[in-house]
PDB file of C-alpha atoms in Angstrom:
ATOM      1  CA  MET A  26       0.000   0.001   0.000  1.00 51.00           C
ATOM      2  CA  ASN A  27       2.742   2.405   0.965  1.00 48.00           C
ATOM      3  CA  CYS A  28       4.609   1.589  -2.225  1.00 53.00           C
ATOM      4  CA  ASP A  29       1.561   2.371  -4.335  1.00 52.00           C
ATOM      5  CA  ILE A  30       1.149   5.815  -2.730  1.00 50.00           C
ATOM      6  CA  ARG A  31       4.850   6.547  -3.173  1.00 52.00           C
ATOM      7  CA  GLU A  32       4.717   5.539  -6.840  1.00 54.00           C
ATOM      8  CA  LEU A  33       1.646   7.776  -7.307  1.00 46.00           C
ATOM      9  CA  PHE A  34       3.507  10.792  -5.931  1.00 48.00           C
ATOM     10  CA  LEU A  35       6.564   9.997  -8.049  1.00 49.00           C
ATOM     11  CA  ASN A  36       4.495   9.778 -11.234  1.00 52.00           C
ATOM     12  CA  VAL A  37       2.752  13.141 -10.682  1.00 47.00           C
ATOM     13  CA  ASN A  38       4.006  16.033 -12.900  1.00 51.00           C
ATOM     14  CA  TRP A  39       4.635  18.567 -10.155  1.00 47.00           C
ATOM     15  CA  LEU A  40       5.692  21.268 -12.590  1.00 50.00           C
ATOM     16  CA  GLU A  41       2.334  21.199 -14.364  1.00 56.00           C
ATOM     17  CA  TRP A  42       0.483  21.274 -11.058  1.00 50.00           C
ATOM     18  CA  ALA A  43       2.538  24.268  -9.901  1.00 51.00           C
ATOM     19  CA  LYS A  44       1.774  26.095 -13.123  1.00 56.00           C
ATOM     20  CA  VAL A  45      -1.964  25.438 -12.809  1.00 51.00           C
ATOM     21  CA  THR A  46      -1.950  26.593  -9.175  1.00 57.00           C
ATOM     22  CA  PHE A  47      -0.032  29.786 -10.057  1.00 53.00           C
ATOM     23  CA  ASP A  48      -2.431  30.595 -12.900  1.00 58.00           C
ATOM     24  CA  LEU A  49      -5.356  30.090 -10.542  1.00 55.00           C
ATOM     25  CA  ILE A  50      -3.884  32.425  -7.912  1.00 56.00           C
ATOM     26  CA  LYS A  51      -3.045  34.987 -10.577  1.00 55.00           C
ATOM     27  CA  GLY A  52      -6.585  34.880 -11.927  1.00 55.00           C
ATOM     28  CA  VAL A  53      -8.108  35.442  -8.489  1.00 53.00           C
ATOM     29  CA  ALA A  54      -5.637  38.095  -7.293  1.00 54.00           C
ATOM     30  CA  TRP A  55      -6.641  40.902  -9.675  1.00 55.00           C
ATOM     31  CA  PRO A  56     -10.402  40.795  -8.956  1.00 61.00           C
ATOM     32  CA  PHE A  57      -9.638  40.587  -5.239  1.00 58.00           C
ATOM     33  CA  ALA A  58      -7.274  43.580  -5.460  1.00 57.00           C
ATOM     34  CA  LEU A  59      -9.880  45.546  -7.424  1.00 55.00           C
ATOM     35  CA  LEU A  60     -12.533  44.828  -4.819  1.00 61.00           C
ATOM     36  CA  LEU A  61     -10.143  45.839  -2.044  1.00 57.00           C
ATOM     37  CA  ILE A  62      -9.253  49.153  -3.734  1.00 57.00           C
ATOM     38  CA  THR A  63     -12.949  49.850  -4.415  1.00 58.00           C
ATOM     39  CA  TRP A  64     -13.783  49.283  -0.754  1.00 57.00           C
ATOM     40  CA  ILE A  65     -10.929  51.486   0.504  1.00 59.00           C
ATOM     41  CA  PHE A  66     -11.811  54.406  -1.789  1.00 56.00           C
ATOM     42  CA  ARG A  67     -15.594  53.876  -1.709  1.00 57.00           C
ATOM     43  CA  LYS A  68     -16.360  57.476  -0.543  1.00 63.00           C
ATOM     44  CA  GLU A  69     -14.219  59.124  -3.243  1.00 59.00           C
ATOM     45  CA  LEU A  70     -15.689  56.876  -5.934  1.00 56.00           C
ATOM     46  CA  ARG A  71     -19.229  57.612  -4.749  1.00 60.00           C
ATOM     47  CA  ASP A  72     -18.575  61.373  -5.040  1.00 60.00           C
ATOM     48  CA  ARG A  73     -17.325  61.012  -8.627  1.00 56.00           C
ATOM     49  CA  ILE A  74     -20.046  58.697  -9.952  1.00 56.00           C
ATOM     50  CA  LYS A  75     -22.126  61.735 -10.933  1.00 55.00           C
ATOM     51  CA  ASP A  76     -19.204  62.992 -13.073  1.00 57.00           C
ATOM     52  CA  ILE A  77     -19.020  59.846 -15.269  1.00 54.00           C
ATOM     53  CA  VAL A  78     -19.597  60.779 -18.907  1.00 48.00           C
ATOM     54  CA  SER A  79     -19.114  57.345 -20.508  1.00 53.00           C
ATOM     55  CA  LEU A  80     -17.873  53.834 -19.803  1.00 48.00           C
ATOM     56  CA  GLY A  81     -16.039  51.623 -22.261  1.00 48.00           C
ATOM     57  CA  PRO A  82     -13.229  49.118 -22.759  1.00 48.00           C
ATOM     58  CA  GLY A  83     -10.754  51.933 -22.305  1.00 50.00           C
ATOM     59  CA  GLY A  84     -12.191  52.825 -18.881  1.00 51.00           C
ATOM     60  CA  ALA A  85     -14.374  55.613 -17.544  1.00 50.00           C
ATOM     61  CA  VAL A  86     -14.422  59.173 -18.878  1.00 53.00           C
ATOM     62  CA  LEU A  87     -15.088  61.810 -16.189  1.00 54.00           C
ATOM     63  CA  GLN A  88     -16.070  65.415 -16.678  1.00 57.00           C
ATOM     64  CA  ALA A  89     -13.918  68.053 -14.991  1.00 55.00           C
ATOM     65  CA  PRO A  90     -15.382  69.472 -11.784  1.00 54.00           C
ATOM     66  CA  SER A  91     -17.133  72.787 -12.321  1.00 55.00           C
ATOM     67  CA  GLN A  92     -15.519  75.896 -10.911  1.00 49.00           C
ATOM     68  CA  SER A  93     -18.419  76.540  -8.551  1.00 49.00           C
ATOM     69  CA  SER A  94     -17.921  73.149  -6.905  1.00 49.00           C
ATOM     70  CA  GLN A  95     -14.291  73.848  -6.086  1.00 52.00           C
ATOM     71  CA  ALA A  96     -13.513  75.024  -2.594  1.00 53.00           C
ATOM     72  CA  LYS A  97     -12.915  78.752  -2.375  1.00 56.00           C
ATOM     73  CA  PRO A  98      -9.562  79.745  -0.906  1.00 58.00           C
ATOM     74  CA  PRO A  99      -9.808  81.280   2.561  1.00 58.00           C
ATOM     75  CA  THR A 100      -9.234  85.029   2.772  1.00 60.00           C
ATOM     76  CA  GLY A 101      -8.061  84.997   6.361  1.00 58.00           C
ATOM     77  CA  LEU A 102     -10.806  87.279   7.701  1.00 61.00           C
ATOM     78  CA  THR A 103     -12.593  84.512   9.590  1.00 60.00           C
ATOM     79  CA  THR A 104      -9.574  84.072  11.830  1.00 60.00           C
ATOM     80  CA  ALA A 105     -10.108  87.560  13.254  1.00 59.00           C
ATOM     81  CA  ALA A 106     -11.713  87.323  16.688  1.00 73.00           C
ATOM     82  CA  HIS A 107     -14.215  89.905  17.938  1.00 77.00           C
ATOM     83  CA  PRO A 108     -16.215  89.985  21.171  1.00 84.00           C
ATOM     84  CA  LEU A 109     -19.468  90.990  19.435  1.00 85.00           C
ATOM     85  CA  ALA A 110     -21.323  88.121  17.772  1.00 88.00           C
ATOM     86  CA  THR A 111     -22.937  90.444  15.209  1.00 89.00           C
ATOM     87  CA  VAL A 112     -19.523  91.735  14.138  1.00 82.00           C
ATOM     88  CA  GLN A 113     -18.173  88.186  13.931  1.00 84.00           C
ATOM     89  CA  ALA A 114     -21.131  87.211  11.726  1.00 86.00           C
ATOM     90  CA  LEU A 115     -20.477  90.201   9.464  1.00 84.00           C
ATOM     91  CA  ILE A 116     -16.793  89.254   9.227  1.00 82.00           C
ATOM     92  CA  ALA A 117     -17.809  85.781   8.057  1.00 84.00           C
ATOM     93  CA  LYS A 118     -20.191  87.316   5.483  1.00 85.00           C
ATOM     94  CA  ILE A 119     -17.512  89.660   4.139  1.00 83.00           C
ATOM     95  CA  ASP A 120     -15.091  86.743   4.014  1.00 82.00           C
ATOM     96  CA  GLY A 121     -17.486  84.891   1.722  1.00 84.00           C
ATOM     97  CA  GLN A 122     -17.935  87.955  -0.487  1.00 83.00           C
ATOM     98  CA  LEU A 123     -14.182  88.473  -0.803  1.00 82.00           C
ATOM     99  CA  ALA A 124     -13.717  84.890  -1.945  1.00 83.00           C
ATOM    100  CA  ASP A 125     -15.398  85.857  -5.246  1.00 84.00           C
ATOM    101  CA  ILE A 126     -13.006  88.794  -5.794  1.00 85.00           C
ATOM    102  CA  PRO A 127      -9.558  88.276  -7.372  1.00 88.00           C
ATOM    103  CA  GLU A 128      -6.902  88.272  -4.672  1.00 84.00           C
ATOM    104  CA  ASP A 129      -4.994  91.240  -6.135  1.00 85.00           C
ATOM    105  CA  GLU A 130      -8.154  93.415  -5.909  1.00 86.00           C
ATOM    106  CA  ARG A 131      -9.185  92.545  -2.350  1.00 83.00           C
ATOM    107  CA  ILE A 132      -7.000  95.032  -0.475  1.00 87.00           C
ATOM    108  CA  SER A 133      -8.066  98.015  -2.602  1.00 89.00           C
ATOM    109  CA  LYS A 134     -11.752  97.131  -2.199  1.00 86.00           C
ATOM    110  CA  LEU A 135     -11.353  96.644   1.558  1.00 87.00           C
ATOM    111  CA  VAL A 136      -9.575 100.003   1.938  1.00 90.00           C
ATOM    112  CA  ALA A 137     -12.291 101.762  -0.111  1.00 90.00           C
ATOM    113  CA  ALA A 138     -15.053 100.132   1.953  1.00 89.00           C
ATOM    114  CA  LEU A 139     -13.288 101.040   5.216  1.00 90.00           C
ATOM    115  CA  ALA A 140     -12.834 104.674   4.142  1.00 93.00           C
ATOM    116  CA  GLU A 141     -16.499 104.920   3.119  1.00 93.00           C
ATOM    117  CA  ALA A 142     -17.623 103.404   6.440  1.00 92.00           C
ATOM    118  CA  GLN A 143     -15.521 105.898   8.411  1.00 95.00           C
ATOM    119  CA  ILE A 144     -16.860 108.854   6.416  1.00 95.00           C
ATOM    120  CA  GLU A 145     -20.448 107.688   6.910  1.00 94.00           C
ATOM    121  CA  ARG A 146     -19.874 107.254  10.648  1.00 95.00           C
ATOM    122  CA  ASP A 147     -18.458 110.796  10.790  1.00 96.00           C
ATOM    123  CA  PHE A 148     -21.433 112.176   8.847  1.00 96.00           C
ATOM    124  CA  GLU A 149     -23.814 110.333  11.191  1.00 95.00           C
ATOM    125  CA  ASN A 150     -22.206 112.257  14.042  1.00 96.00           C
ATOM    126  CA  VAL A 151     -22.531 115.562  12.179  1.00 96.00           C
ATOM    127  CA  PHE A 152     -26.172 114.832  11.333  1.00 96.00           C
ATOM    128  CA  GLY A 153     -26.906 114.187  14.994  1.00 94.00           C
ATOM    129  CA  LEU A 154     -25.584 117.640  15.967  1.00 96.00           C
ATOM    130  CA  ILE A 155     -26.502 119.930  13.059  1.00 96.00           C
ATOM    131  CA  PHE A 156     -29.601 122.144  12.986  1.00 95.00           C
ATOM    132  CA  GLY A 157     -32.167 121.678  10.239  1.00 95.00           C
ATOM    133  CA  SER A 158     -31.778 125.382   9.399  1.00 95.00           C
ATOM    134  CA  GLN A 159     -28.055 124.852   8.878  1.00 96.00           C
ATOM    135  CA  ILE A 160     -28.754 122.027   6.387  1.00 96.00           C
ATOM    136  CA  THR A 161     -31.105 124.433   4.571  1.00 95.00           C
ATOM    137  CA  ALA A 162     -28.320 127.023   4.466  1.00 96.00           C
ATOM    138  CA  LEU A 163     -25.908 124.437   3.029  1.00 97.00           C
ATOM    139  CA  ARG A 164     -28.403 123.605   0.264  1.00 96.00           C
ATOM    140  CA  ARG A 165     -28.845 127.293  -0.593  1.00 95.00           C
ATOM    141  CA  LEU A 166     -25.090 127.721  -0.700  1.00 96.00           C
ATOM    142  CA  LYS A 167     -24.730 124.713  -2.987  1.00 96.00           C
ATOM    143  CA  GLU A 168     -27.291 126.190  -5.407  1.00 96.00           C
ATOM    144  CA  ALA A 169     -25.621 129.602  -5.382  1.00 95.00           C
ATOM    145  CA  GLY A 170     -22.050 128.313  -5.621  1.00 94.00           C
ATOM    146  CA  SER A 171     -20.848 131.058  -3.299  1.00 94.00           C
ATOM    147  CA  VAL A 172     -22.346 133.978  -1.374  1.00 95.00           C
ATOM    148  CA  SER A 173     -20.888 137.018   0.296  1.00 94.00           C
ATOM    149  CA  LEU A 174     -20.635 137.176   4.044  1.00 93.00           C
ATOM    150  CA  GLU A 175     -23.246 139.938   4.033  1.00 94.00           C
ATOM    151  CA  GLU A 176     -25.682 137.775   2.044  1.00 95.00           C
ATOM    152  CA  ALA A 177     -25.173 134.910   4.487  1.00 95.00           C
ATOM    153  CA  LYS A 178     -25.945 137.175   7.462  1.00 95.00           C
ATOM    154  CA  ASN A 179     -29.063 138.560   5.745  1.00 95.00           C
ATOM    155  CA  PHE A 180     -30.274 135.007   5.040  1.00 95.00           C
ATOM    156  CA  TYR A 181     -29.939 134.153   8.732  1.00 95.00           C
ATOM    157  CA  GLU A 182     -31.616 137.328   9.956  1.00 95.00           C
ATOM    158  CA  SER A 183     -34.470 137.367   7.418  1.00 95.00           C
ATOM    159  CA  GLU A 184     -35.294 133.682   6.943  1.00 94.00           C
ATOM    160  CA  ILE A 185     -33.808 131.561   9.702  1.00 94.00           C
ATOM    161  CA  ARG A 186     -34.141 133.635  12.847  1.00 93.00           C
ATOM    162  CA  PRO A 187     -37.824 134.574  12.352  1.00 92.00           C
ATOM    163  CA  GLN A 188     -38.789 130.879  12.090  1.00 92.00           C
ATOM    164  CA  PHE A 189     -37.154 130.036  15.422  1.00 91.00           C
ATOM    165  CA  GLN A 190     -37.449 133.369  17.242  1.00 89.00           C
ATOM    166  CA  GLU A 191     -37.714 131.807  20.668  1.00 89.00           C
ATOM    167  CA  ALA A 192     -34.687 129.503  20.282  1.00 90.00           C
ATOM    168  CA  PHE A 193     -32.482 131.872  18.284  1.00 92.00           C
ATOM    169  CA  SER A 194     -33.413 135.187  19.924  1.00 89.00           C
ATOM    170  CA  GLN A 195     -30.040 135.362  21.688  1.00 91.00           C
ATOM    171  CA  LEU A 196     -28.069 133.502  18.998  1.00 93.00           C
ATOM    172  CA  SER A 197     -26.055 135.664  16.636  1.00 94.00           C
ATOM    173  CA  TYR A 198     -25.155 134.726  13.073  1.00 95.00           C
ATOM    174  CA  GLU A 199     -21.553 134.138  14.150  1.00 94.00           C
ATOM    175  CA  GLN A 200     -22.668 131.698  16.839  1.00 95.00           C
ATOM    176  CA  TRP A 201     -25.143 129.971  14.519  1.00 96.00           C
ATOM    177  CA  SER A 202     -22.613 129.557  11.680  1.00 95.00           C
ATOM    178  CA  GLU A 203     -19.692 128.579  13.935  1.00 95.00           C
ATOM    179  CA  PHE A 204     -20.682 124.904  13.761  1.00 96.00           C
ATOM    180  CA  LEU A 205     -20.502 124.944   9.944  1.00 96.00           C
ATOM    181  CA  PHE A 206     -16.973 126.338  10.034  1.00 95.00           C
ATOM    182  CA  ASN A 207     -15.757 124.124  12.874  1.00 95.00           C
ATOM    183  CA  TYR A 208     -16.948 120.962  11.111  1.00 96.00           C
ATOM    184  CA  GLN A 209     -15.420 122.179   7.850  1.00 96.00           C
ATOM    185  CA  LEU A 210     -18.663 122.174   5.899  1.00 97.00           C
ATOM    186  CA  ILE A 211     -18.130 125.714   4.578  1.00 96.00           C
ATOM    187  CA  PHE A 212     -15.150 128.029   4.284  1.00 92.00           C
ATOM    188  CA  SER A 213     -14.376 131.614   3.410  1.00 86.00           C
ATOM    189  CA  VAL A 214     -12.694 132.459   0.140  1.00 79.00           C
ATOM    190  CA  GLU A 215     -11.172 135.738  -0.948  1.00 73.00           C
ATOM    191  CA  SER A 216     -13.341 138.851  -0.879  1.00 74.00           C
ATOM    192  CA  ASN A 217     -15.233 137.466   2.141  1.00 85.00           C
ATOM    193  CA  ARG A 218     -17.281 134.998   0.143  1.00 93.00           C
ATOM    194  CA  LEU A 219     -18.501 131.668   1.489  1.00 95.00           C
ATOM    195  CA  THR A 220     -18.644 128.371  -0.375  1.00 95.00           C
ATOM    196  CA  LEU A 221     -19.107 124.700   0.379  1.00 96.00           C
ATOM    197  CA  THR A 222     -16.116 122.467   1.053  1.00 96.00           C
ATOM    198  CA  ASP A 223     -15.863 119.015  -0.527  1.00 96.00           C
ATOM    199  CA  ARG A 224     -16.817 117.708   2.890  1.00 96.00           C
ATOM    200  CA  GLY A 225     -19.917 119.907   2.870  1.00 97.00           C
ATOM    201  CA  ARG A 226     -20.982 118.648  -0.584  1.00 97.00           C
ATOM    202  CA  ASP A 227     -20.428 115.055   0.431  1.00 97.00           C
ATOM    203  CA  PHE A 228     -22.389 115.609   3.636  1.00 97.00           C
ATOM    204  CA  LEU A 229     -25.389 116.855   1.638  1.00 97.00           C
ATOM    205  CA  ALA A 230     -25.078 113.797  -0.619  1.00 96.00           C
ATOM    206  CA  PHE A 231     -25.059 111.613   2.515  1.00 96.00           C
ATOM    207  CA  VAL A 232     -28.207 113.346   3.830  1.00 96.00           C
ATOM    208  CA  ASP A 233     -30.010 112.869   0.501  1.00 95.00           C
ATOM    209  CA  LEU A 234     -28.992 109.214   0.299  1.00 93.00           C
ATOM    210  CA  ARG A 235     -29.234 108.059   3.907  1.00 93.00           C
ATOM    211  CA  LYS A 236     -31.610 110.464   5.638  1.00 93.00           C
ATOM    212  CA  GLN A 237     -34.553 110.752   3.306  1.00 88.00           C
ATOM    213  CA  GLY A 238     -37.689 111.400   5.313  1.00 86.00           C
ATOM    214  CA  VAL A 239     -35.752 112.259   8.496  1.00 88.00           C
ATOM    215  CA  SER A 240     -36.632 115.733   9.722  1.00 86.00           C
ATOM    216  CA  LYS A 241     -34.310 117.910  11.800  1.00 87.00           C
ATOM    217  CA  GLY A 242     -35.552 120.601  14.130  1.00 86.00           C
ATOM    218  CA  LEU A 243     -34.405 124.215  14.287  1.00 89.00           C
TER     219      LEU A 243
END
């Protein structure tokens, strides 16, 4: 019995068996490796399935991701901390808006927006302090271009003071107009003539744009 088994093993072509076994392993290895890779990268593959244009013997053809789907580069604003939640929310909003602006234009736009915000804050302060009659005087001066000092005093005495006799009875023209000079809304030119400054013109534009329907007393 033992001799028969030994003769059987001796008569077997081990080289052929090895070749068959190797071919079998080789045939199974590639599908197994493909399944393994598919499982490892299952999330990435799932995200790109929608981008498949066609499938064929040569493989899959994918469309390029659209620009809108690409992550926008951070601008760095969101890293700025602020104790007020409303300011922090506005920073995040501005950060998103800046992401759509070319990087080389961001600084100039930010500086322009900051300058405009500071001017508007300053004009808000002026508007809170100025008399309504002084705004009327600025409008008259804008229409005229310039007036003499005598004309300005006559305007105050004949049109402004009578309307607010009780409040302005002890207020001279010099006292009434001092605010306009101090806040650089008007200035004197040669020959004692008055005209608006650029600041005065811009203030009137601010009033027309931001304060429509808001009435000022006196």
